[in-house]
């Protein structure tokens, strides 16, 4: 078997300098993701938060190599997916599973849920029906669904939360090392959201998973994440342990996001309300501004911000920020 460069960091997932672009029309290119790097360890959830269109799903798809990023590397358990041929990649892909926003449409409406959950085993070639049934039942129990009650029902007979439990059970059948949840609770009612978030916290430990939890909702991200990365226009502008990020944010964009959803931060000067971007700024993911991508919307911006893009650098143990003038830490 061909060997692939190993990053030997011990992380389940490591992405290095990922870049994703889309050509639209003859001359326009959307830079959806630029120079994104991070690691996720076993039994750790990294939250990825940012407004709609900032590149979260493009990054998730690039990790899955669907399609591969135009540059950068993705390591899973130290092995470089970006360097694998199609066959090796197929084998490795089952180590990462995704759970999407709309559980009803990601399940086959004409298939009973027990069969849907068994599907990955069938694909893996588990021929023994008794074994498949027994593994499906124990997985249903692990995600809080009574197999006797639910295995013969169709998705339309389940609630949104129950459908999402089915999606999670199916994702776990191949015993992945990692789960990517892309807006997985965004379509659910708040009380159901809380139950699914508790389930995700539980399975992270029970199955020893690394998790990338993607959401536009800061309050949701806070409930499941160990660390949080804030994304703005395709780049990570701040990354820190969850308590640190929510109590002492240092990037102006993070402060703006937090001010919008939570109580104003105690002991902190509140940033001027975010300026409403004009149409040029809204379409500027195709032509990002020079310098810091946030500077057209930043009330603290200085000349340097328009001239030079800040690099993501560590300002304290595990706390990274890409800002020339980060909020002073109190
Ligand atoms: N297949 C595609 N073709 C062209 N542009 C795309 C495609 N997928 C995403 N984009 C663009 O890339 C940017 C990031 O999109 P996306 O990753 O879906 O953001 P998010 O998940 O954060 O809402 C957006 O400007 C979006 O319009
Ligand atoms: Mg998305």
mmCIF file of C-alpha atoms and ligand atoms in Angstrom:
data_model
loop_
_atom_site.group_PDB
_atom_site.id
_atom_site.type_symbol
_atom_site.label_atom_id
_atom_site.label_comp_id
_atom_site.label_asym_id
_atom_site.label_seq_id
_atom_site.Cartn_x
_atom_site.Cartn_y
_atom_site.Cartn_z
ATOM 1 C CA UNK A 1 0.000 0.000 0.000
ATOM 2 C CA UNK A 2 1.128 3.486 -0.827
ATOM 3 C CA UNK A 3 2.164 5.471 2.248
ATOM 4 C CA UNK A 4 1.132 9.041 2.814
ATOM 5 C CA UNK A 5 2.960 11.754 4.632
ATOM 6 C CA UNK A 6 2.022 11.697 8.297
ATOM 7 C CA UNK A 7 1.755 14.948 10.241
ATOM 8 C CA UNK A 8 2.392 13.122 13.568
ATOM 9 C CA UNK A 9 0.685 15.780 15.685
ATOM 10 C CA UNK A 10 -1.661 13.361 17.408
ATOM 11 C CA UNK A 11 -4.660 15.371 16.216
ATOM 12 C CA UNK A 12 -7.571 13.503 14.593
ATOM 13 C CA UNK A 13 -7.965 16.318 12.074
ATOM 14 C CA UNK A 14 -5.439 18.870 10.989
ATOM 15 C CA UNK A 15 -6.079 21.344 8.193
ATOM 16 C CA UNK A 16 -3.231 23.460 6.885
ATOM 17 C CA UNK A 17 -3.629 26.570 4.762
ATOM 18 C CA UNK A 18 -6.844 25.434 3.114
ATOM 19 C CA UNK A 19 -8.017 27.513 0.200
ATOM 20 C CA UNK A 20 -11.313 27.111 -1.678
ATOM 21 C CA UNK A 21 -12.322 29.202 -4.681
ATOM 22 C CA UNK A 22 -15.201 29.101 -7.137
ATOM 23 C CA UNK A 23 -15.042 30.496 -10.632
ATOM 24 C CA UNK A 24 -18.278 32.193 -11.499
ATOM 25 C CA UNK A 25 -18.667 33.699 -14.904
ATOM 26 C CA UNK A 26 -15.633 34.348 -17.041
ATOM 27 C CA UNK A 27 -13.669 36.672 -14.852
ATOM 28 C CA UNK A 28 -15.073 36.420 -11.350
ATOM 29 C CA UNK A 29 -13.686 34.217 -8.622
ATOM 30 C CA UNK A 30 -15.193 33.759 -5.190
ATOM 31 C CA UNK A 31 -12.521 33.163 -2.556
ATOM 32 C CA UNK A 32 -14.739 31.172 -0.215
ATOM 33 C CA UNK A 33 -11.958 29.954 2.124
ATOM 34 C CA UNK A 34 -8.441 31.401 2.450
ATOM 35 C CA UNK A 35 -5.481 30.059 4.428
ATOM 36 C CA UNK A 36 -7.477 28.298 7.122
ATOM 37 C CA UNK A 37 -5.502 26.102 9.540
ATOM 38 C CA UNK A 38 -6.491 24.308 12.754
ATOM 39 C CA UNK A 39 -6.382 20.988 14.572
ATOM 40 C CA UNK A 40 -9.020 18.979 16.405
ATOM 41 C CA UNK A 41 -8.141 16.302 18.957
ATOM 42 C CA UNK A 42 -10.061 13.231 20.065
ATOM 43 C CA UNK A 43 -12.980 14.025 22.427
ATOM 44 C CA UNK A 44 -12.782 17.650 21.409
ATOM 45 C CA UNK A 45 -15.364 19.836 19.655
ATOM 46 C CA UNK A 46 -14.226 22.828 17.676
ATOM 47 C CA UNK A 47 -17.086 25.238 17.039
ATOM 48 C CA UNK A 48 -16.949 27.155 13.760
ATOM 49 C CA UNK A 49 -19.106 30.251 13.819
ATOM 50 C CA UNK A 50 -19.690 33.078 11.363
ATOM 51 C CA UNK A 51 -22.416 34.743 9.378
ATOM 52 C CA UNK A 52 -24.088 33.093 6.399
ATOM 53 C CA UNK A 53 -21.881 32.983 3.305
ATOM 54 C CA UNK A 54 -18.566 33.289 5.188
ATOM 55 C CA UNK A 55 -17.335 29.906 3.910
ATOM 56 C CA UNK A 56 -18.203 27.413 6.674
ATOM 57 C CA UNK A 57 -19.817 24.784 4.441
ATOM 58 C CA UNK A 58 -17.152 25.228 1.756
ATOM 59 C CA UNK A 59 -14.530 24.478 4.391
ATOM 60 C CA UNK A 60 -16.446 21.376 5.558
ATOM 61 C CA UNK A 61 -16.713 20.089 1.997
ATOM 62 C CA UNK A 62 -13.011 20.763 1.415
ATOM 63 C CA UNK A 63 -12.161 18.664 4.492
ATOM 64 C CA UNK A 64 -14.210 15.824 2.970
ATOM 65 C CA UNK A 65 -12.418 16.457 -0.370
ATOM 66 C CA UNK A 66 -15.824 17.095 -1.986
ATOM 67 C CA UNK A 67 -14.343 18.821 -3.919
ATOM 68 C CA UNK A 68 -10.732 18.949 -2.699
ATOM 69 C CA UNK A 69 -9.427 22.407 -1.748
ATOM 70 C CA UNK A 70 -7.466 24.204 -4.474
ATOM 71 C CA UNK A 71 -4.501 24.307 -2.098
ATOM 72 C CA UNK A 72 -3.605 23.248 1.416
ATOM 73 C CA UNK A 73 -3.598 19.907 3.188
ATOM 74 C CA UNK A 74 -6.067 17.893 5.227
ATOM 75 C CA UNK A 75 -4.639 15.288 7.610
ATOM 76 C CA UNK A 76 -6.837 12.654 9.247
ATOM 77 C CA UNK A 77 -5.072 10.684 11.973
ATOM 78 C CA UNK A 78 -1.862 12.050 10.491
ATOM 79 C CA UNK A 79 -2.544 10.896 6.923
ATOM 80 C CA UNK A 80 -2.700 13.442 4.140
ATOM 81 C CA UNK A 81 -6.072 13.123 2.343
ATOM 82 C CA UNK A 82 -4.991 15.676 -0.228
ATOM 83 C CA UNK A 83 -2.313 13.261 -1.471
ATOM 84 C CA UNK A 84 -4.474 10.123 -1.667
ATOM 85 C CA UNK A 85 -5.722 8.419 -4.795
ATOM 86 C CA UNK A 86 -9.463 7.830 -5.197
ATOM 87 C CA UNK A 87 -9.451 4.327 -3.709
ATOM 88 C CA UNK A 88 -7.449 5.202 -0.603
ATOM 89 C CA UNK A 89 -9.624 8.273 -0.135
ATOM 90 C CA UNK A 90 -12.825 6.212 -0.214
ATOM 91 C CA UNK A 91 -11.531 4.130 2.668
ATOM 92 C CA UNK A 92 -10.482 7.154 4.664
ATOM 93 C CA UNK A 93 -13.683 9.105 4.057
ATOM 94 C CA UNK A 94 -15.666 6.745 6.258
ATOM 95 C CA UNK A 95 -13.533 7.985 9.169
ATOM 96 C CA UNK A 96 -15.244 11.359 8.856
ATOM 97 C CA UNK A 97 -19.024 11.575 8.763
ATOM 98 C CA UNK A 98 -21.279 14.565 8.275
ATOM 99 C CA UNK A 99 -24.613 15.496 9.831
ATOM 100 C CA UNK A 100 -26.525 18.160 7.896
ATOM 101 C CA UNK A 101 -29.134 20.764 8.718
ATOM 102 C CA UNK A 102 -32.238 19.153 7.277
ATOM 103 C CA UNK A 103 -32.556 15.601 8.610
ATOM 104 C CA UNK A 104 -35.805 14.900 6.751
ATOM 105 C CA UNK A 105 -34.265 15.536 3.342
ATOM 106 C CA UNK A 106 -31.023 13.689 4.099
ATOM 107 C CA UNK A 107 -33.024 10.520 4.894
ATOM 108 C CA UNK A 108 -34.709 8.469 2.178
ATOM 109 C CA UNK A 109 -38.453 9.075 2.738
ATOM 110 C CA UNK A 110 -39.355 5.630 1.375
ATOM 111 C CA UNK A 111 -36.987 3.710 3.652
ATOM 112 C CA UNK A 112 -37.741 2.598 7.200
ATOM 113 C CA UNK A 113 -35.345 4.210 9.669
ATOM 114 C CA UNK A 114 -33.801 0.882 10.745
ATOM 115 C CA UNK A 115 -32.800 0.235 7.136
ATOM 116 C CA UNK A 116 -31.448 3.775 6.714
ATOM 117 C CA UNK A 117 -29.248 3.351 9.766
ATOM 118 C CA UNK A 118 -28.080 -0.064 8.478
ATOM 119 C CA UNK A 119 -27.122 1.338 5.049
ATOM 120 C CA UNK A 120 -23.458 2.163 5.884
ATOM 121 C CA UNK A 121 -22.993 -1.429 7.123
ATOM 122 C CA UNK A 122 -24.407 -2.767 3.852
ATOM 123 C CA UNK A 123 -21.964 -0.519 1.944
ATOM 124 C CA UNK A 124 -19.126 -1.778 4.134
ATOM 125 C CA UNK A 125 -20.110 -5.320 3.165
ATOM 126 C CA UNK A 126 -21.461 -6.563 6.507
ATOM 127 C CA UNK A 127 -23.471 -9.477 5.061
ATOM 128 C CA UNK A 128 -24.829 -11.050 8.241
ATOM 129 C CA UNK A 129 -28.360 -9.659 8.657
ATOM 130 C CA UNK A 130 -28.560 -10.612 12.350
ATOM 131 C CA UNK A 131 -25.355 -8.688 13.014
ATOM 132 C CA UNK A 132 -26.660 -5.661 11.096
ATOM 133 C CA UNK A 133 -29.922 -5.650 13.047
ATOM 134 C CA UNK A 134 -28.171 -5.985 16.376
ATOM 135 C CA UNK A 135 -25.696 -3.175 15.589
ATOM 136 C CA UNK A 136 -28.513 -0.906 14.382
ATOM 137 C CA UNK A 137 -30.533 -1.530 17.544
ATOM 138 C CA UNK A 138 -27.659 -0.807 19.884
ATOM 139 C CA UNK A 139 -26.840 2.388 17.945
ATOM 140 C CA UNK A 140 -30.480 3.500 18.099
ATOM 141 C CA UNK A 141 -30.404 3.017 21.854
ATOM 142 C CA UNK A 142 -27.129 4.997 22.049
ATOM 143 C CA UNK A 143 -28.773 8.021 20.386
ATOM 144 C CA UNK A 144 -31.909 7.829 22.534
ATOM 145 C CA UNK A 145 -34.331 6.072 20.152
ATOM 146 C CA UNK A 146 -36.153 2.972 21.355
ATOM 147 C CA UNK A 147 -35.526 0.470 18.506
ATOM 148 C CA UNK A 148 -38.781 -1.430 19.082
ATOM 149 C CA UNK A 149 -40.770 1.752 18.745
ATOM 150 C CA UNK A 150 -38.961 3.413 15.849
ATOM 151 C CA UNK A 151 -37.029 0.998 13.624
ATOM 152 C CA UNK A 152 -39.987 0.214 11.341
ATOM 153 C CA UNK A 153 -41.236 3.789 10.982
ATOM 154 C CA UNK A 154 -40.658 6.065 7.988
ATOM 155 C CA UNK A 155 -38.970 9.502 8.411
ATOM 156 C CA UNK A 156 -42.301 11.289 7.860
ATOM 157 C CA UNK A 157 -43.622 9.593 11.020
ATOM 158 C CA UNK A 158 -40.833 11.095 13.165
ATOM 159 C CA UNK A 159 -40.313 14.594 14.571
ATOM 160 C CA UNK A 160 -37.409 16.776 13.380
ATOM 161 C CA UNK A 161 -35.396 15.925 16.500
ATOM 162 C CA UNK A 162 -36.014 12.185 16.084
ATOM 163 C CA UNK A 163 -34.973 12.403 12.405
ATOM 164 C CA UNK A 164 -31.761 14.132 13.479
ATOM 165 C CA UNK A 165 -31.108 11.299 15.978
ATOM 166 C CA UNK A 166 -31.515 8.844 13.078
ATOM 167 C CA UNK A 167 -29.000 10.862 10.990
ATOM 168 C CA UNK A 168 -26.546 10.839 13.888
ATOM 169 C CA UNK A 169 -26.998 7.077 14.415
ATOM 170 C CA UNK A 170 -26.385 6.440 10.718
ATOM 171 C CA UNK A 171 -23.277 8.643 10.778
ATOM 172 C CA UNK A 172 -21.872 6.688 13.732
ATOM 173 C CA UNK A 173 -22.385 3.228 12.182
ATOM 174 C CA UNK A 174 -18.965 3.198 10.508
ATOM 175 C CA UNK A 175 -17.376 4.097 13.863
ATOM 176 C CA UNK A 176 -15.865 7.325 12.504
ATOM 177 C CA UNK A 177 -13.080 9.227 14.247
ATOM 178 C CA UNK A 178 -14.706 12.487 13.442
ATOM 179 C CA UNK A 179 -18.125 14.075 12.975
ATOM 180 C CA UNK A 180 -18.762 17.296 11.069
ATOM 181 C CA UNK A 181 -22.089 18.854 12.039
ATOM 182 C CA UNK A 182 -23.065 21.557 9.545
ATOM 183 C CA UNK A 183 -25.924 23.629 11.014
ATOM 184 C CA UNK A 184 -27.232 20.332 12.416
ATOM 185 C CA UNK A 185 -29.612 21.896 14.932
ATOM 186 C CA UNK A 186 -30.509 25.066 13.048
ATOM 187 C CA UNK A 187 -33.846 23.715 11.777
ATOM 188 C CA UNK A 188 -35.001 22.516 15.210
ATOM 189 C CA UNK A 189 -37.073 24.160 17.942
ATOM 190 C CA UNK A 190 -35.043 25.555 20.825
ATOM 191 C CA UNK A 191 -36.006 22.817 23.324
ATOM 192 C CA UNK A 192 -35.241 20.074 20.793
ATOM 193 C CA UNK A 193 -31.980 21.836 19.925
ATOM 194 C CA UNK A 194 -30.923 21.518 23.563
ATOM 195 C CA UNK A 195 -31.612 17.763 23.556
ATOM 196 C CA UNK A 196 -29.597 17.190 20.363
ATOM 197 C CA UNK A 197 -26.716 19.322 21.693
ATOM 198 C CA UNK A 198 -26.694 17.199 24.867
ATOM 199 C CA UNK A 199 -26.625 14.094 22.687
ATOM 200 C CA UNK A 200 -23.662 15.446 20.685
ATOM 201 C CA UNK A 201 -21.787 16.168 23.920
ATOM 202 C CA UNK A 202 -22.523 12.630 25.087
ATOM 203 C CA UNK A 203 -21.479 10.804 21.902
ATOM 204 C CA UNK A 204 -18.272 12.833 21.700
ATOM 205 C CA UNK A 205 -17.201 11.127 24.921
ATOM 206 C CA UNK A 206 -18.861 7.724 24.364
ATOM 207 C CA UNK A 207 -17.366 7.297 20.877
ATOM 208 C CA UNK A 208 -14.120 9.254 21.441
ATOM 209 C CA UNK A 209 -14.954 11.604 18.571
ATOM 210 C CA UNK A 210 -13.339 14.733 17.285
ATOM 211 C CA UNK A 211 -16.111 17.106 16.225
ATOM 212 C CA UNK A 212 -16.339 20.155 14.000
ATOM 213 C CA UNK A 213 -19.583 21.901 14.923
ATOM 214 C CA UNK A 214 -20.606 24.534 12.391
ATOM 215 C CA UNK A 215 -23.274 27.121 13.121
ATOM 216 C CA UNK A 216 -24.137 30.762 12.529
ATOM 217 C CA UNK A 217 -25.542 30.807 16.099
ATOM 218 C CA UNK A 218 -23.095 31.807 18.850
ATOM 219 C CA UNK A 219 -25.341 30.654 21.671
ATOM 220 C CA UNK A 220 -25.617 27.166 20.180
ATOM 221 C CA UNK A 221 -21.876 26.930 19.508
ATOM 222 C CA UNK A 222 -21.138 27.824 23.138
ATOM 223 C CA UNK A 223 -23.115 24.805 24.391
ATOM 224 C CA UNK A 224 -21.083 22.151 22.586
ATOM 225 C CA UNK A 225 -17.646 23.556 21.881
ATOM 226 C CA UNK A 226 -14.368 23.131 23.710
ATOM 227 C CA UNK A 227 -12.738 25.704 21.457
ATOM 228 C CA UNK A 228 -14.332 28.123 19.015
ATOM 229 C CA UNK A 229 -13.097 29.513 15.694
ATOM 230 C CA UNK A 230 -14.749 32.673 14.385
ATOM 231 C CA UNK A 231 -14.815 32.942 10.599
ATOM 232 C CA UNK A 232 -15.153 36.108 8.569
ATOM 233 C CA UNK A 233 -15.117 36.158 4.764
ATOM 234 C CA UNK A 234 -13.287 32.879 4.429
ATOM 235 C CA UNK A 235 -10.626 33.392 7.080
ATOM 236 C CA UNK A 236 -10.434 32.636 10.780
ATOM 237 C CA UNK A 237 -10.233 35.906 12.665
ATOM 238 C CA UNK A 238 -10.178 34.495 16.215
ATOM 239 C CA UNK A 239 -9.760 31.068 17.798
ATOM 240 C CA UNK A 240 -9.796 30.400 21.524
ATOM 241 C CA UNK A 241 -11.046 28.045 24.258
ATOM 242 C CA UNK A 242 -14.792 28.526 24.611
ATOM 243 C CA UNK A 243 -14.860 30.311 27.997
ATOM 244 C CA UNK A 244 -12.003 32.575 26.956
ATOM 245 C CA UNK A 245 -13.648 33.548 23.660
ATOM 246 C CA UNK A 246 -17.016 34.371 25.182
ATOM 247 C CA UNK A 247 -15.656 36.212 28.219
ATOM 248 C CA UNK A 248 -12.639 37.938 26.674
ATOM 249 C CA UNK A 249 -13.044 38.302 22.897
ATOM 250 C CA UNK A 250 -10.282 40.320 21.268
ATOM 251 C CA UNK A 251 -11.198 40.590 17.571
ATOM 252 C CA UNK A 252 -13.610 43.484 16.894
ATOM 253 C CA UNK A 253 -15.774 41.177 14.757
ATOM 254 C CA UNK A 254 -16.126 38.681 17.610
ATOM 255 C CA UNK A 255 -17.091 41.526 19.939
ATOM 256 C CA UNK A 256 -19.689 42.741 17.449
ATOM 257 C CA UNK A 257 -21.126 39.229 17.097
ATOM 258 C CA UNK A 258 -21.286 38.751 20.863
ATOM 259 C CA UNK A 259 -22.763 42.196 21.456
ATOM 260 C CA UNK A 260 -25.509 41.354 18.980
ATOM 261 C CA UNK A 261 -26.682 38.228 20.805
ATOM 262 C CA UNK A 262 -25.571 38.451 24.409
ATOM 263 C CA UNK A 263 -25.586 41.059 27.124
ATOM 264 C CA UNK A 264 -22.955 43.760 26.492
ATOM 265 C CA UNK A 265 -19.669 42.476 27.840
ATOM 266 C CA UNK A 266 -19.078 43.533 31.439
ATOM 267 C CA UNK A 267 -16.153 45.868 31.962
ATOM 268 C CA UNK A 268 -15.795 46.446 28.232
ATOM 269 C CA UNK A 269 -16.413 49.504 26.133
ATOM 270 C CA UNK A 270 -19.176 48.512 23.734
ATOM 271 C CA UNK A 271 -18.143 48.799 20.108
ATOM 272 C CA UNK A 272 -20.083 51.215 17.984
ATOM 273 C CA UNK A 273 -22.900 49.352 16.288
ATOM 274 C CA UNK A 274 -21.827 47.557 13.186
ATOM 275 C CA UNK A 275 -22.119 49.707 10.105
ATOM 276 C CA UNK A 276 -24.648 48.498 7.560
ATOM 277 C CA UNK A 277 -22.537 47.355 4.636
ATOM 278 C CA UNK A 278 -23.275 48.913 1.274
ATOM 279 C CA UNK A 279 -23.903 46.758 -1.797
ATOM 280 C CA UNK A 280 -20.239 46.797 -2.795
ATOM 281 C CA UNK A 281 -19.186 45.443 0.544
ATOM 282 C CA UNK A 282 -21.858 42.739 0.436
ATOM 283 C CA UNK A 283 -20.589 41.379 -2.858
ATOM 284 C CA UNK A 284 -16.992 41.709 -1.816
ATOM 285 C CA UNK A 285 -16.390 38.004 -1.141
ATOM 286 C CA UNK A 286 -15.618 37.982 -4.868
ATOM 287 C CA UNK A 287 -13.163 40.855 -4.472
ATOM 288 C CA UNK A 288 -12.057 40.981 -0.842
ATOM 289 C CA UNK A 289 -10.735 44.326 0.359
ATOM 290 C CA UNK A 290 -7.007 44.809 0.687
ATOM 291 C CA UNK A 291 -5.635 44.488 4.187
ATOM 292 C CA UNK A 292 -7.862 43.105 6.935
ATOM 293 C CA UNK A 293 -11.082 41.706 5.451
ATOM 294 C CA UNK A 294 -13.100 43.191 8.293
ATOM 295 C CA UNK A 295 -11.745 46.737 8.005
ATOM 296 C CA UNK A 296 -14.624 48.173 5.910
ATOM 297 C CA UNK A 297 -16.987 47.260 8.766
ATOM 298 C CA UNK A 298 -14.668 47.902 11.712
ATOM 299 C CA UNK A 299 -15.216 50.960 13.849
ATOM 300 C CA UNK A 300 -11.685 50.633 15.277
ATOM 301 C CA UNK A 301 -9.923 50.502 11.918
ATOM 302 C CA UNK A 302 -6.699 52.438 11.334
ATOM 303 C CA UNK A 303 -4.641 52.983 8.187
ATOM 304 C CA UNK A 304 -2.564 49.839 8.596
ATOM 305 C CA UNK A 305 -5.760 47.744 8.582
ATOM 306 C CA UNK A 306 -6.533 48.830 5.025
ATOM 307 C CA UNK A 307 -2.989 48.135 3.859
ATOM 308 C CA UNK A 308 -1.883 44.869 5.406
ATOM 309 C CA UNK A 309 -3.748 41.659 6.198
ATOM 310 C CA UNK A 310 -3.119 40.650 9.831
ATOM 311 C CA UNK A 311 -1.926 37.096 10.449
ATOM 312 C CA UNK A 312 -3.594 34.788 12.948
ATOM 313 C CA UNK A 313 -1.179 34.828 15.862
ATOM 314 C CA UNK A 314 -1.209 33.517 19.415
ATOM 315 C CA UNK A 315 -1.639 36.311 21.956
ATOM 316 C CA UNK A 316 -1.981 34.000 24.930
ATOM 317 C CA UNK A 317 -1.905 30.273 25.506
ATOM 318 C CA UNK A 318 -4.335 28.844 22.925
ATOM 319 C CA UNK A 319 -5.891 32.224 22.108
ATOM 320 C CA UNK A 320 -5.267 33.288 18.500
ATOM 321 C CA UNK A 321 -6.392 36.502 16.825
ATOM 322 C CA UNK A 322 -5.892 38.058 13.388
ATOM 323 C CA UNK A 323 -6.052 41.774 14.165
ATOM 324 C CA UNK A 324 -3.476 44.579 14.163
ATOM 325 C CA UNK A 325 -5.192 46.214 17.128
ATOM 326 C CA UNK A 326 -6.880 43.484 19.156
ATOM 327 C CA UNK A 327 -9.121 44.498 21.994
ATOM 328 C CA UNK A 328 -6.905 44.910 25.019
ATOM 329 C CA UNK A 329 -7.460 42.043 27.425
ATOM 330 C CA UNK A 330 -8.822 43.069 30.836
HETATM 331 N N1 LIG B 1 -20.719 25.687 -5.605
HETATM 332 C C1 LIG B 1 -20.533 27.001 -5.502
HETATM 333 N N2 LIG B 1 -20.351 27.788 -6.584
HETATM 334 C C2 LIG B 1 -20.141 29.107 -6.482
HETATM 335 N N3 LIG B 1 -20.089 29.770 -5.310
HETATM 336 C C3 LIG B 1 -20.273 29.055 -4.180
HETATM 337 C C4 LIG B 1 -20.499 27.637 -4.208
HETATM 338 N N4 LIG B 1 -20.639 27.199 -2.925
HETATM 339 C C5 LIG B 1 -20.491 28.294 -2.141
HETATM 340 N N5 LIG B 1 -20.282 29.393 -2.889
HETATM 341 C C6 LIG B 1 -20.048 30.762 -2.388
HETATM 342 O O1 LIG B 1 -18.979 30.674 -1.453
HETATM 343 C C7 LIG B 1 -19.213 31.539 -0.348
HETATM 344 C C8 LIG B 1 -19.239 30.704 0.923
HETATM 345 O O2 LIG B 1 -20.401 29.883 0.915
HETATM 346 P P1 LIG B 1 -20.677 28.785 2.044
HETATM 347 O O3 LIG B 1 -19.453 27.988 2.239
HETATM 348 O O4 LIG B 1 -21.912 28.049 1.659
HETATM 349 O O5 LIG B 1 -20.953 29.700 3.323
HETATM 350 P P2 LIG B 1 -21.667 29.363 4.726
HETATM 351 O O6 LIG B 1 -21.752 27.878 4.854
HETATM 352 O O7 LIG B 1 -20.795 30.009 5.763
HETATM 353 O O8 LIG B 1 -23.019 30.009 4.672
HETATM 354 C C9 LIG B 1 -20.519 32.250 -0.624
HETATM 355 O O9 LIG B 1 -20.200 33.505 -1.223
HETATM 356 C C10 LIG B 1 -21.224 31.334 -1.608
HETATM 357 O O10 LIG B 1 -22.089 32.064 -2.436
HETATM 358 MG MG1 LIG B 2 -23.424 26.641 5.208
#
